[in-house]
Amino acid sequence: NFTEHAETRINSRLGKFFGDEADAKIVMSEVKNQIVLELTVKYNSMIDRAERSAEDKAVALDDAMDKIIRQIRKNKTRIEKKLKDTYL
């Protein structure tokens, strides 16, 4: 079923960033024959959220995870740059 598929996809793609310490939540709804999927990932005090719509649940999930991964990398780079600037 889709719940197990989503759990394994999230663990495999986002696990390398957080391990088991992050909490992910998926909310799905249907609007005009489109699946709207909201993916929220909470880690420590950071919250990343992505919303994607598609005709297929799996496509919407993959698109939302791609967006979350871009946000995570952006935040990581920003934090590393800020730490580097404070030490120099």
XYZ file of N, CA and C in Angstrom:
264
model
N 0.832 -1.201 0.000
C 0.000 0.000 0.000
C 0.872 1.259 0.000
N 0.241 2.394 -0.164
C 0.981 3.643 -0.331
C 1.677 4.078 0.954
N 1.094 3.788 2.106
C 1.702 4.186 3.379
C 3.074 3.549 3.556
N 3.162 2.256 3.290
C 4.449 1.563 3.405
C 5.434 2.073 2.362
N 4.941 2.299 1.152
C 5.794 2.829 0.084
C 6.353 4.197 0.478
N 5.498 5.058 0.997
C 5.932 6.404 1.395
C 6.945 6.335 2.529
N 6.711 5.469 3.486
C 7.628 5.348 4.623
C 9.012 4.887 4.176
N 9.066 3.890 3.294
C 10.371 3.412 2.827
C 11.068 4.463 1.967
N 10.317 5.187 1.125
C 10.921 6.230 0.291
C 11.485 7.358 1.155
N 10.733 7.781 2.150
C 11.191 8.866 3.020
C 12.411 8.424 3.806
N 12.379 7.220 4.364
C 13.530 6.727 5.127
C 14.774 6.616 4.262
N 14.618 6.158 3.020
C 15.792 5.978 2.170
C 16.352 7.305 1.672
N 15.488 8.261 1.355
C 15.971 9.518 0.776
C 16.336 10.561 1.824
N 15.600 10.609 2.926
C 15.870 11.623 3.936
C 16.682 11.086 5.102
N 16.808 9.780 5.204
C 17.552 9.175 6.302
C 19.014 9.575 6.324
N 19.586 9.823 5.162
C 21.007 10.197 5.118
C 21.259 11.578 5.718
N 20.220 12.411 5.790
C 20.375 13.740 6.390
C 20.124 13.713 7.896
N 19.159 12.904 8.343
C 18.716 12.978 9.732
C 18.875 11.693 10.523
N 18.951 10.561 9.886
C 18.896 9.293 10.606
C 17.467 9.065 11.068
N 17.313 8.648 12.314
C 15.973 8.397 12.860
C 15.466 9.563 13.703
N 16.160 10.682 13.694
C 15.844 11.770 14.606
C 14.775 12.731 14.084
N 14.439 12.668 12.816
C 13.473 13.596 12.240
C 12.074 12.979 12.255
N 11.081 13.846 12.213
C 9.686 13.424 12.170
C 9.072 13.943 10.880
N 8.534 13.038 10.071
C 7.930 13.426 8.796
C 6.428 13.167 8.846
N 5.675 14.080 8.247
C 4.221 13.963 8.222
C 3.738 14.220 6.797
N 2.823 13.381 6.333
C 2.253 13.535 4.996
C 0.750 13.737 5.124
N 0.250 14.755 4.423
C -1.186 14.996 4.346
C -1.551 15.027 2.873
N -2.543 14.208 2.505
C -2.970 14.163 1.109
C -4.431 14.573 0.993
N -4.732 15.267 -0.085
C -6.115 15.597 -0.408
C -6.266 15.557 -1.915
N -7.503 15.558 -2.367
C -7.754 15.513 -3.802
C -8.527 16.754 -4.217
N -7.983 17.467 -5.202
C -8.612 18.676 -5.721
C -8.659 18.568 -7.237
N -9.847 18.499 -7.786
C -10.041 18.454 -9.243
C -9.175 17.393 -9.916
N -9.319 16.153 -9.480
C -8.601 15.010 -10.045
C -7.087 15.100 -9.878
N -6.616 15.955 -9.009
C -5.188 16.066 -8.701
C -4.982 15.683 -7.231
N -3.939 14.946 -6.950
C -3.572 14.615 -5.578
C -2.678 15.738 -5.072
N -3.058 16.379 -3.985
C -2.249 17.421 -3.359
C -1.592 16.783 -2.140
N -0.273 16.750 -2.131
C 0.478 16.103 -1.072
C 1.313 17.151 -0.349
N 1.158 17.210 0.974
C 1.956 18.113 1.806
C 2.904 17.259 2.627
N 4.189 17.550 2.550
C 5.209 16.825 3.300
C 5.874 17.800 4.249
N 5.831 17.489 5.542
C 6.443 18.333 6.565
C 7.482 17.506 7.301
N 8.689 18.032 7.410
C 9.767 17.348 8.118
C 10.218 18.257 9.252
N 10.167 17.718 10.489
C 10.608 18.462 11.670
C 11.872 17.817 12.195
N 12.881 18.661 12.442
C 14.154 18.184 12.976
C 14.689 19.261 13.905
N 14.869 18.902 15.175
C 15.251 19.870 16.203
C 14.290 21.051 16.145
N 14.769 22.240 15.864
C 13.881 23.403 15.804
C 13.574 23.820 14.370
N 14.048 23.040 13.399
C 13.835 23.387 11.996
C 12.636 22.632 11.429
N 11.855 23.334 10.617
C 10.710 22.725 9.946
C 10.835 23.017 8.455
N 10.803 21.970 7.657
C 10.803 22.107 6.202
C 9.481 21.561 5.698
N 8.866 22.283 4.766
C 7.554 21.890 4.265
C 7.526 22.034 2.749
N 6.910 21.053 2.089
C 6.753 21.096 0.640
C 5.342 20.638 0.293
N 4.774 21.287 -0.693
C 3.452 20.906 -1.182
C 3.533 20.725 -2.686
N 3.079 19.577 -3.150
C 3.105 19.278 -4.576
C 1.791 18.631 -4.975
N 1.396 18.870 -6.223
C 0.187 18.223 -6.740
C 0.529 17.504 -8.036
N -0.109 16.353 -8.220
C 0.094 15.552 -9.424
C -1.097 14.599 -9.546
N -1.162 13.922 -10.662
C -2.246 12.964 -10.855
C -1.977 11.653 -10.132
N -0.710 11.393 -9.810
C -0.332 10.160 -9.135
C 0.296 10.478 -7.780
N -0.041 9.684 -6.765
C 0.487 9.909 -5.412
C 2.002 9.769 -5.370
N 2.529 8.773 -6.054
C 3.969 8.521 -6.017
C 4.745 9.672 -6.650
N 4.233 10.218 -7.733
C 4.894 11.351 -8.389
C 4.870 12.573 -7.482
N 3.738 12.824 -6.832
C 3.628 13.958 -5.916
C 4.595 13.791 -4.742
N 4.718 12.560 -4.226
C 5.637 12.293 -3.115
C 7.080 12.536 -3.534
N 7.474 12.031 -4.694
C 8.851 12.222 -5.167
C 9.158 13.700 -5.400
N 8.223 14.444 -5.981
C 8.429 15.877 -6.199
C 8.563 16.621 -4.879
N 7.738 16.275 -3.905
C 7.800 16.932 -2.597
C 9.117 16.617 -1.904
N 9.582 15.374 -2.007
C 10.863 15.023 -1.385
C 12.018 15.745 -2.053
N 11.975 15.898 -3.377
C 13.016 16.660 -4.066
C 13.067 18.089 -3.552
N 11.906 18.688 -3.353
C 11.851 20.060 -2.856
C 12.389 20.146 -1.425
N 12.027 19.189 -0.575
C 12.511 19.165 0.809
C 14.033 19.022 0.820
N 14.572 18.141 -0.021
C 16.024 17.930 -0.061
C 16.737 19.212 -0.486
N 16.175 19.940 -1.456
C 16.770 21.231 -1.847
C 16.765 22.207 -0.670
N 15.670 22.249 0.079
C 15.588 23.146 1.235
C 16.614 22.763 2.295
N 16.766 21.471 2.550
C 17.717 21.001 3.564
C 19.138 21.384 3.163
N 19.494 21.152 1.904
C 20.848 21.505 1.439
C 21.082 23.014 1.515
N 20.073 23.793 1.163
C 20.192 25.246 1.215
C 20.425 25.708 2.649
N 19.656 25.183 3.585
C 19.809 25.565 4.988
C 21.160 25.125 5.538
N 21.598 23.923 5.163
C 22.883 23.416 5.630
C 24.021 24.308 5.135
N 23.978 24.688 3.864
C 24.998 25.564 3.300
C 24.981 26.934 3.974
N 23.798 27.447 4.222
C 23.669 28.758 4.865
C 24.251 28.730 6.279
N 23.957 27.673 7.024
C 24.467 27.556 8.393
C 25.976 27.389 8.390
N 26.510 26.558 7.488
C 27.960 26.365 7.407
C 28.661 27.667 7.050
N 28.081 28.447 6.125
C 28.681 29.716 5.748
C 28.661 30.696 6.922
N 27.568 30.709 7.647
C 27.468 31.603 8.810
C 28.490 31.227 9.876
N 28.679 29.932 10.132
C 29.666 29.488 11.110
C 31.087 29.820 10.643
N 31.349 29.642 9.360
C 32.665 29.946 8.815
C 32.971 31.439 8.938
N 31.986 32.287 8.656
C 32.190 33.732 8.737
C 32.420 34.205 10.169
N 31.803 33.549 11.144
C 31.986 33.971 12.533
C 33.363 33.588 13.047
N 33.962 32.516 12.518
C 35.274 32.100 12.979
C 36.411 32.829 12.277
N 36.142 33.451 11.150
C 37.214 34.142 10.414
C 37.278 35.600 10.750
